[in-house]
Short mmCIF file of C-alpha atoms in Angstrom, two decimals:
data_model
loop_
_atom_site.label_atom_id
_atom_site.label_comp_id
_atom_site.label_asym_id
_atom_site.label_seq_id
_atom_site.Cartn_x
_atom_site.Cartn_y
_atom_site.Cartn_z
CA MET A 1 10.52 28.94 -9.36
CA ARG A 2 8.78 25.86 -7.39
CA SER A 3 5.31 27.51 -5.55
CA VAL A 4 4.59 26.93 -1.92
CA THR A 5 0.53 26.89 -1.57
CA ASN A 6 -1.43 26.82 1.36
CA LEU A 7 -3.64 23.52 0.96
CA SER A 8 -6.84 25.40 0.05
CA LEU A 9 -7.26 28.67 1.33
CA LEU A 10 -3.74 30.14 1.07
CA LEU A 11 -1.53 30.73 -1.96
CA LEU A 12 2.17 31.68 -0.72
CA MET A 13 4.17 33.03 -3.69
CA PHE A 14 8.24 33.21 -4.06
CA VAL A 15 8.72 37.00 -5.09
CA CYS A 16 12.32 37.23 -6.68
CA PRO A 17 14.64 38.97 -6.19
CA SER A 18 13.53 40.49 -2.91
CA PHE A 19 12.66 36.82 -1.21
CA VAL A 20 9.44 37.95 0.28
CA TRP A 21 6.44 35.65 0.94
CA ALA A 22 3.27 37.34 -0.26
CA GLN A 23 0.00 35.91 1.11
CA THR A 24 -3.59 35.84 -0.90
CA LYS A 25 -6.34 33.59 -0.74
CA ARG A 26 -7.18 30.81 -3.32
CA SER A 27 -9.41 32.31 -5.92
CA PRO A 28 -13.41 31.99 -5.93
CA GLU A 29 -12.90 30.36 -9.34
CA PHE A 30 -11.03 27.42 -7.66
CA LYS A 31 -13.81 26.76 -5.44
CA GLU A 32 -16.28 26.83 -7.99
CA LYS A 33 -14.46 24.40 -9.99
CA TYR A 34 -13.74 21.75 -7.38
CA THR A 35 -14.69 19.94 -4.30
CA LEU A 36 -12.53 18.34 -2.28
CA LYS A 37 -13.15 14.23 -2.08
CA GLU A 38 -10.28 12.88 -0.01
CA VAL A 39 -6.77 13.61 1.59
CA VAL A 40 -4.10 10.84 2.32
CA ILE A 41 -1.11 11.98 4.45
CA LEU A 42 2.47 10.51 4.79
CA SER A 43 3.61 11.72 7.99
CA ARG A 44 7.08 11.89 9.66
CA HIS A 45 6.76 11.46 13.29
CA ASN A 46 7.28 14.76 15.48
CA ILE A 47 10.15 15.69 17.82
CA ARG A 48 11.41 12.78 19.55
CA SER A 49 14.64 12.32 21.81
CA PRO A 50 17.84 11.07 19.97
CA LEU A 51 18.30 7.57 18.73
CA SER A 52 21.05 7.19 21.07
CA ASP A 53 22.02 8.99 24.75
CA ASN A 54 24.74 10.92 26.48
CA GLY A 55 26.15 7.34 27.52
CA SER A 56 26.60 6.04 23.90
CA ALA A 57 28.98 7.21 21.21
CA LEU A 58 27.03 10.25 20.79
CA GLY A 59 28.04 11.33 24.14
CA LYS A 60 31.49 10.33 23.70
CA LEU A 61 31.85 12.88 20.62
CA THR A 62 31.47 16.03 23.12
CA PRO A 63 32.85 17.08 26.58
CA HIS A 64 29.31 18.77 27.03
CA ARG A 65 25.88 17.08 28.36
CA TRP A 66 23.00 16.70 25.75
CA THR A 67 19.90 18.26 26.89
CA ASN A 68 17.91 16.39 29.42
CA TRP A 69 14.99 15.25 27.16
CA SER A 70 11.24 15.04 28.35
CA ALA A 71 11.09 11.38 26.82
CA ALA A 72 13.30 8.08 26.79
CA SER A 73 15.78 7.45 23.99
CA SER A 74 13.74 7.79 20.61
CA GLU A 75 10.71 8.69 21.76
CA LEU A 76 8.23 11.51 21.44
CA THR A 77 9.01 14.13 23.80
CA LEU A 78 6.01 16.69 25.40
CA ARG A 79 6.73 19.24 23.11
CA GLY A 80 6.51 17.01 19.88
CA GLY A 81 3.04 16.07 21.28
CA VAL A 82 1.98 19.52 21.66
CA LEU A 83 3.12 20.54 18.45
CA GLU A 84 1.37 17.40 16.39
CA THR A 85 -1.80 18.29 18.21
CA MET A 86 -1.46 21.57 16.79
CA MET A 87 -1.17 20.49 13.54
CA GLY A 88 -4.07 17.94 13.94
CA GLN A 89 -6.16 21.06 14.73
CA PHE A 90 -5.25 23.53 11.66
CA PHE A 91 -6.13 20.18 9.37
CA ARG A 92 -9.26 19.92 11.39
CA LYS A 93 -9.91 23.72 10.41
CA TRP A 94 -8.86 23.19 6.67
CA LEU A 95 -10.59 20.07 6.31
CA VAL A 96 -13.92 21.84 7.57
CA SER A 97 -13.54 24.75 5.51
CA GLU A 98 -13.13 23.00 2.71
CA GLY A 99 -16.35 20.89 3.39
CA LEU A 100 -14.98 17.46 3.67
CA PHE A 101 -16.32 17.12 7.47
CA THR A 102 -18.42 19.12 9.79
CA GLU A 103 -17.07 20.46 12.80
CA ASN A 104 -16.75 17.67 15.68
CA TYR A 105 -17.58 14.95 12.99
CA VAL A 106 -17.76 11.54 13.90
CA PRO A 107 -16.80 9.37 11.07
CA ASN A 108 -17.52 5.44 10.53
CA ALA A 109 -14.93 2.84 10.31
CA ASP A 110 -14.52 3.25 6.36
CA GLU A 111 -14.46 6.82 6.28
CA VAL A 112 -10.94 7.53 8.30
CA ASN A 113 -7.92 5.43 8.52
CA PHE A 114 -5.29 6.23 11.31
CA TYR A 115 -2.31 3.64 10.77
CA ALA A 116 1.11 4.14 12.70
CA ASN A 117 4.19 2.07 12.13
CA SER A 118 4.30 0.27 15.71
CA MET A 119 7.03 2.31 17.04
CA GLN A 120 6.28 4.55 20.57
CA ARG A 121 7.11 7.76 18.43
CA THR A 122 4.97 6.97 15.30
CA ILE A 123 1.87 5.90 17.70
CA ALA A 124 2.14 8.69 20.07
CA THR A 125 2.34 11.37 16.70
CA ALA A 126 -0.76 9.84 14.98
CA GLN A 127 -2.36 9.83 18.74
CA TYR A 128 -1.73 13.42 19.42
CA PHE A 129 -2.55 14.14 15.42
CA SER A 130 -5.92 12.61 16.20
CA SER A 131 -6.88 14.18 19.19
CA GLY A 132 -6.74 17.53 17.57
CA PHE A 133 -7.90 16.47 14.41
CA MET A 134 -11.30 15.03 15.57
CA PRO A 135 -11.22 15.65 19.12
CA VAL A 136 -14.96 14.02 20.05
CA ALA A 137 -14.44 11.21 17.79
CA ASN A 138 -12.21 8.79 19.69
CA VAL A 139 -10.32 7.67 16.61
CA ALA A 140 -8.43 4.50 16.63
CA VAL A 141 -4.86 4.58 15.80
CA ARG A 142 -3.77 0.95 14.40
CA HIS A 143 -0.39 -0.75 14.63
CA ARG A 144 0.22 -3.94 13.86
CA TYR A 145 3.02 -5.19 16.75
CA ALA A 146 3.53 -4.27 20.31
CA PRO A 147 6.15 -1.16 20.78
CA SER A 148 8.51 -0.58 19.90
CA LYS A 149 8.73 -3.36 16.79
CA MET A 150 9.07 -2.17 12.96
CA ASP A 151 5.98 -3.12 10.98
CA PRO A 152 7.07 -4.57 7.53
CA VAL A 153 4.99 -1.60 5.64
CA PHE A 154 7.07 1.18 7.22
CA PHE A 155 10.36 -0.82 7.64
CA PRO A 156 12.74 0.57 4.91
CA ARG A 157 14.73 -2.50 4.16
CA LEU A 158 15.79 -4.11 0.99
CA THR A 159 13.54 -7.24 0.19
CA LYS A 160 15.28 -8.02 -2.97
CA VAL A 161 19.12 -7.90 -2.89
CA SER A 162 21.84 -9.48 -5.58
CA GLU A 163 24.83 -8.60 -7.28
CA ALA A 164 23.03 -6.80 -9.78
CA PHE A 165 20.93 -4.63 -7.64
CA CYS A 166 23.95 -4.05 -5.43
CA SER A 167 25.73 -2.61 -8.52
CA ASP A 168 23.12 -0.72 -9.87
CA ALA A 169 22.40 0.90 -6.07
CA MET A 170 25.99 1.84 -5.71
CA ASN A 171 26.45 3.39 -9.28
CA GLN A 172 23.28 5.32 -8.51
CA ILE A 173 24.51 6.41 -4.99
CA ALA A 174 28.03 7.30 -6.47
CA ALA A 175 26.21 9.29 -9.32
CA MET A 176 25.21 11.71 -6.46
CA GLY A 177 28.70 12.83 -5.65
CA GLY A 178 29.60 13.69 -9.20
CA LYS A 179 33.00 13.00 -10.87
CA LYS A 180 34.71 11.95 -7.60
CA GLY A 181 31.70 9.56 -6.48
CA ILE A 182 30.97 9.00 -2.68
CA ARG A 183 33.92 10.92 -1.79
CA GLY A 184 32.58 13.75 -3.63
CA ILE A 185 29.71 13.45 -1.38
CA ASN A 186 31.70 13.84 1.40
CA GLU A 187 33.88 16.52 -0.13
CA GLY A 188 30.36 18.40 -0.41
CA LEU A 189 29.99 18.22 3.30
CA GLU A 190 33.33 19.44 4.43
CA ASP A 191 31.94 22.97 5.88
CA SER A 192 29.19 21.09 7.78
CA TYR A 193 31.60 18.37 8.82
CA ARG A 194 33.79 21.56 10.15
CA ILE A 195 31.13 23.14 11.83
CA ILE A 196 29.40 20.25 13.79
CA ALA A 197 32.99 19.08 14.90
CA ASP A 198 33.64 22.92 16.35
CA VAL A 199 30.29 22.89 18.07
CA LEU A 200 30.55 19.64 19.57
CA ASP A 201 34.23 20.70 20.44
CA LEU A 202 35.12 17.21 19.12
CA LYS A 203 38.67 17.77 19.84
CA ASP A 204 38.22 17.86 23.44
CA SER A 205 35.85 15.10 23.48
CA PRO A 206 36.23 11.55 25.28
CA ALA A 207 36.29 10.16 21.60
CA CYS A 208 39.09 12.11 20.59
CA LYS A 209 41.11 11.72 23.91
CA SER A 210 40.93 7.99 23.71
CA GLY A 211 41.98 8.11 19.94
CA GLU A 212 38.90 6.98 18.38
CA THR A 213 37.81 10.11 16.76
CA CYS A 214 38.86 13.54 16.51
CA ALA A 215 37.72 14.93 13.05
CA PHE A 216 35.04 13.55 10.42
CA ASP A 217 37.51 12.63 7.91
CA ASP A 218 37.08 9.55 6.71
CA TYR A 219 35.55 10.76 3.05
CA ASP A 220 35.55 6.62 2.00
CA THR A 221 31.80 6.15 3.21
CA GLN A 222 30.92 2.19 3.25
CA ILE A 223 27.69 1.36 2.01
CA ILE A 224 26.26 -1.69 3.15
CA LEU A 225 23.01 -3.19 1.42
CA LYS A 226 21.88 -6.74 2.89
CA LYS A 227 18.73 -8.44 2.35
CA GLY A 228 15.92 -7.88 5.28
CA GLU A 229 17.92 -4.70 6.70
CA GLU A 230 17.74 -1.22 6.24
CA PRO A 231 20.58 0.42 3.86
CA ALA A 232 23.31 1.18 5.95
CA MET A 233 26.88 3.16 5.93
CA LYS A 234 30.08 3.43 7.69
CA GLY A 235 32.65 6.45 8.03
CA SER A 236 32.37 9.87 8.95
CA LEU A 237 28.93 10.74 7.44
CA LYS A 238 27.25 8.18 9.38
CA LEU A 239 29.16 9.34 12.88
CA ALA A 240 28.42 12.96 11.69
CA ASN A 241 24.70 12.10 10.97
CA SER A 242 23.95 10.87 14.53
CA ALA A 243 25.14 14.29 15.71
CA SER A 244 23.36 16.29 13.28
CA ASP A 245 20.13 14.73 14.21
CA ALA A 246 20.89 15.31 17.63
CA PHE A 247 21.95 18.96 17.39
CA ILE A 248 18.69 19.34 15.05
CA LEU A 249 16.53 17.87 18.11
CA GLN A 250 18.18 19.94 20.67
CA TYR A 251 17.79 23.26 18.73
CA TYR A 252 13.77 22.64 18.51
CA GLU A 253 13.72 21.47 22.21
CA GLU A 254 15.73 23.97 23.72
CA ALA A 255 14.60 27.69 23.51
CA ASP A 256 18.21 29.13 23.94
CA ALA A 257 19.84 29.01 20.75
CA GLN A 258 23.41 29.51 22.52
CA LYS A 259 22.77 26.60 24.77
CA ALA A 260 21.45 24.40 22.02
CA ALA A 261 24.80 25.04 20.22
CA PHE A 262 26.99 24.09 23.63
CA GLY A 263 27.27 27.65 24.23
CA HIS A 264 28.49 28.51 20.60
CA ASP A 265 26.99 31.36 18.78
CA ILE A 266 25.91 30.24 15.35
CA SER A 267 24.13 31.47 12.88
CA ILE A 268 20.96 30.17 11.27
CA SER A 269 23.16 29.29 8.09
CA ASP A 270 25.39 27.18 10.26
CA TRP A 271 22.33 25.11 11.68
CA GLU A 272 21.32 24.80 8.11
CA LYS A 273 24.63 23.52 7.49
CA ILE A 274 24.45 20.91 10.25
CA ALA A 275 20.95 19.87 9.54
CA ARG A 276 22.37 19.08 5.85
CA ILE A 277 24.31 16.09 7.34
CA LYS A 278 21.49 14.62 8.04
CA ASP A 279 19.44 15.50 4.72
CA VAL A 280 22.51 13.80 2.90
CA TYR A 281 22.78 10.97 4.87
CA GLY A 282 19.13 10.14 3.90
CA ASP A 283 19.65 10.92 0.57
CA VAL A 284 22.47 8.73 -0.14
CA LEU A 285 20.55 5.74 1.94
CA PHE A 286 17.18 5.83 0.83
CA THR A 287 16.55 7.85 -2.61
CA ALA A 288 18.86 5.97 -5.12
CA PRO A 289 15.85 5.03 -7.70
CA VAL A 290 16.70 1.24 -7.12
CA VAL A 291 16.75 1.58 -3.64
CA ALA A 292 13.83 3.82 -3.32
CA TYR A 293 11.38 1.17 -5.48
CA ASN A 294 13.08 -1.68 -3.32
CA VAL A 295 12.55 -0.36 0.26
CA ALA A 296 9.36 2.02 -0.35
CA HIS A 297 7.69 -0.77 -2.16
CA PRO A 298 4.59 -2.20 0.78
CA LEU A 299 4.33 1.72 1.68
CA LEU A 300 3.72 2.81 -2.26
CA VAL A 301 1.01 -0.06 -2.54
CA TYR A 302 -1.15 0.48 0.39
CA MET A 303 -0.80 4.56 -0.33
CA ASN A 304 -2.29 3.87 -3.65
CA ASP A 305 -4.91 1.61 -2.28
CA GLU A 306 -6.17 4.26 -0.21
CA LEU A 307 -6.37 6.74 -3.02
CA ASN A 308 -8.54 4.28 -5.06
CA SER A 309 -10.68 3.48 -1.85
CA ASP A 310 -14.75 4.74 -3.06
CA VAL A 311 -15.36 5.03 0.70
CA ARG A 312 -12.17 6.68 2.45
CA LYS A 313 -12.15 10.43 3.28
CA PHE A 314 -8.83 10.71 5.30
CA THR A 315 -5.93 8.36 5.45
CA PHE A 316 -3.17 9.30 8.03
CA LEU A 317 0.14 7.16 7.99
CA CYS A 318 2.81 7.68 10.29
CA GLY A 319 6.22 6.73 9.94
CA HIS A 320 9.41 8.23 9.39
CA ASP A 321 11.63 10.75 7.36
CA SER A 322 13.30 7.30 5.36
CA ASN A 323 9.34 6.90 4.25
CA ILE A 324 8.70 10.03 2.90
CA ALA A 325 12.52 10.19 1.14
CA SER A 326 11.91 7.04 -0.51
CA VAL A 327 8.46 7.27 -1.42
CA ASN A 328 9.35 10.59 -2.91
CA ALA A 329 12.08 9.24 -4.69
CA ALA A 330 10.13 6.38 -6.15
CA LEU A 331 7.41 8.63 -7.36
CA GLU A 332 10.19 10.88 -9.28
CA VAL A 333 9.60 14.27 -7.28
CA GLU A 334 11.82 16.78 -8.42
CA ASP A 335 14.83 17.83 -6.38
CA TYR A 336 13.77 20.75 -3.88
CA GLU A 337 14.76 22.54 -0.43
CA LEU A 338 12.36 23.67 1.61
CA PRO A 339 12.20 27.12 2.86
CA SER A 340 12.20 28.59 6.41
CA SER A 341 13.25 25.14 7.66
CA ILE A 342 16.64 24.17 8.80
CA GLU A 343 15.83 20.43 7.34
CA LYS A 344 15.68 21.24 3.71
CA LYS A 345 13.83 17.88 2.78
CA THR A 346 11.81 16.10 5.43
CA PRO A 347 11.57 18.30 8.42
CA ILE A 348 10.50 16.73 11.82
CA GLY A 349 6.87 16.44 11.70
CA SER A 350 6.59 17.07 8.09
CA LYS A 351 3.40 15.61 5.93
CA LEU A 352 3.47 14.56 2.66
CA VAL A 353 -0.19 15.39 1.37
CA PHE A 354 -2.18 14.03 -1.62
CA GLU A 355 -5.38 16.08 -2.10
CA LYS A 356 -8.29 14.32 -4.43
CA TRP A 357 -10.32 16.72 -6.30
CA ILE A 358 -13.27 15.98 -8.13
CA ASP A 359 -14.84 18.67 -10.87
CA LYS A 360 -18.39 19.14 -11.66
CA SER A 361 -17.83 16.72 -14.74
CA GLY A 362 -16.64 14.02 -12.36
CA ASN A 363 -12.86 14.42 -12.94
CA GLU A 364 -10.49 13.62 -10.80
CA PHE A 365 -7.37 15.44 -9.67
CA VAL A 366 -4.57 15.33 -7.37
CA ALA A 367 -2.32 17.76 -5.57
CA ILE A 368 0.96 16.92 -3.98
CA ASN A 369 2.30 18.63 -0.99
CA LEU A 370 4.69 18.80 1.96
CA VAL A 371 3.06 20.40 4.93
CA TYR A 372 5.34 21.21 7.98
CA GLN A 373 6.14 23.61 10.70
CA THR A 374 8.96 25.99 10.14
CA THR A 375 11.93 26.13 12.28
CA GLU A 376 10.33 29.06 14.26
CA GLN A 377 7.18 27.81 14.34
CA LEU A 378 8.67 24.41 16.28
CA ARG A 379 10.96 26.36 18.44
CA ASN A 380 8.41 29.09 19.78
CA ILE A 381 5.55 26.42 19.86
CA GLU A 382 3.27 28.80 17.78
CA MET A 383 -0.43 28.01 17.39
CA LEU A 384 -1.70 27.42 13.92
CA ASP A 385 -4.83 28.22 12.22
CA LEU A 386 -6.03 29.13 8.43
CA ASP A 387 -4.70 32.82 8.85
CA HIS A 388 -1.23 31.41 10.56
CA SER A 389 -0.46 28.15 8.67
CA PRO A 390 1.90 25.86 8.36
CA MET A 391 4.35 25.94 5.66
CA VAL A 392 2.68 24.42 2.48
CA TYR A 393 4.95 23.70 -0.12
CA GLN A 394 4.22 22.14 -3.58
CA LEU A 395 5.84 19.01 -5.12
CA GLN A 396 6.12 18.23 -8.87
CA LEU A 397 6.76 15.39 -10.71
CA LYS A 398 9.12 14.47 -13.41
CA GLY A 399 7.88 14.13 -16.72
CA LEU A 400 4.06 14.90 -15.65
CA LYS A 401 2.08 18.33 -16.40
CA LEU A 402 0.03 20.50 -13.81
CA ASN A 403 -2.98 21.66 -15.20
CA ALA A 404 -3.60 25.61 -14.91
CA ASP A 405 -5.26 25.17 -11.61
CA GLY A 406 -1.91 23.49 -9.96
CA LEU A 407 -3.71 20.13 -10.24
CA TYR A 408 -2.29 16.68 -11.81
CA SER A 409 -4.98 14.26 -13.70
CA PHE A 410 -5.82 11.16 -10.97
CA GLU A 411 -4.76 9.08 -13.92
CA ASP A 412 -1.42 10.24 -14.24
CA ILE A 413 -0.84 9.96 -10.15
CA ASN A 414 -2.16 6.27 -10.59
CA GLY A 415 0.40 5.70 -13.45
CA ARG A 416 3.18 6.99 -11.47
CA PHE A 417 2.32 4.56 -8.60
CA GLU A 418 1.67 1.93 -10.83
CA LYS A 419 5.24 2.22 -12.35
CA ALA A 420 6.98 2.71 -8.99
CA ILE A 421 5.24 -0.63 -7.94
CA ALA A 422 6.06 -2.37 -11.12
CA ALA A 423 9.75 -1.16 -10.76
CA TYR A 424 10.15 -3.64 -7.65
CA ASP A 425 8.96 -6.21 -10.08
CA ASP A 426 11.63 -5.93 -12.26
CA ILE A 427 14.72 -5.87 -9.51
CA LYS A 428 16.70 -9.15 -9.84
#
């Protein structure tokens, strides 16, 4: 059973078969053996408005109006800013408790690195996090271009495309659907498609009345792989993903769950099925190994450099769910489903956290966790501290062994990064 650990103070253990979360503190023995040396975070931005609005194709999928968002299309919402500030405060409390920083620490230019993709939602997320994390330090958030332009380090684009690459990629994507391939992927989403169509009232929508779309029944998804562009697709999965994305964000943003579901009374299981469309969409486009090596390459190089810096103490990289998904796939993270979240892979505001520890003999180790606010913490804007923490889910890497304290050797982690980086060079 996969463990969920709270960074260094709390250990959350999954107890079978009652499915109760028990909470205990880290053992004194662990604190005696290890000292935290560095933390590298790859974060997804927090709550944004949908990428398209009421007047777009998304708006035509329902007779209802989507939430009146507190931000323009694709930008961080006010709620997203508040939640991210709270996350920054939690990380401050944790790292002060570990002795990596003192309270109200002001770092020098080498110790702390905040770097965001040049999109409003990622820059704003990093700014809000930094204000909670180091409120008196006036930390500079670096981004390379004027908003909103994709930075090549965070842009999950294909930089190598050939017939051989496309063949390998399509075979790996099709394998996700079993014997039926891509059609099998869609068949696995039948319940999700049905629920989201019902909640949209799709049959009463402008899209249905005009003869465009009355059901998500195009199971022959077309995958588009072009050099210099993100992997893309056509078909029901793409269309349903836009609605899934908007519903997830609306559920986080709107306090009345029934109103968030356009007046329908649906269960948390139904919300999970709606969110599953987006999870599968991301997996299809970004987690086939050869695709992940291709699109995650710049980030893998950057993150590995940060982990090997002698002077860096803390790195915060802010990008997107596609970044976390592709980096995880390239590093061969074992499959997982996150508890207490309707998004099971890369929830909004989630953080892929690499903790670098050193023992008394100078040996270095790494813990890898996904840190995220639960769906209820997001919806209720719950305060976070060491006694009321976000979820911290331990990730495991295929083929690598944890030591008795749940840590990987730094040598093994370096080797896994080097393997993923070298795999890009092997793409023809």
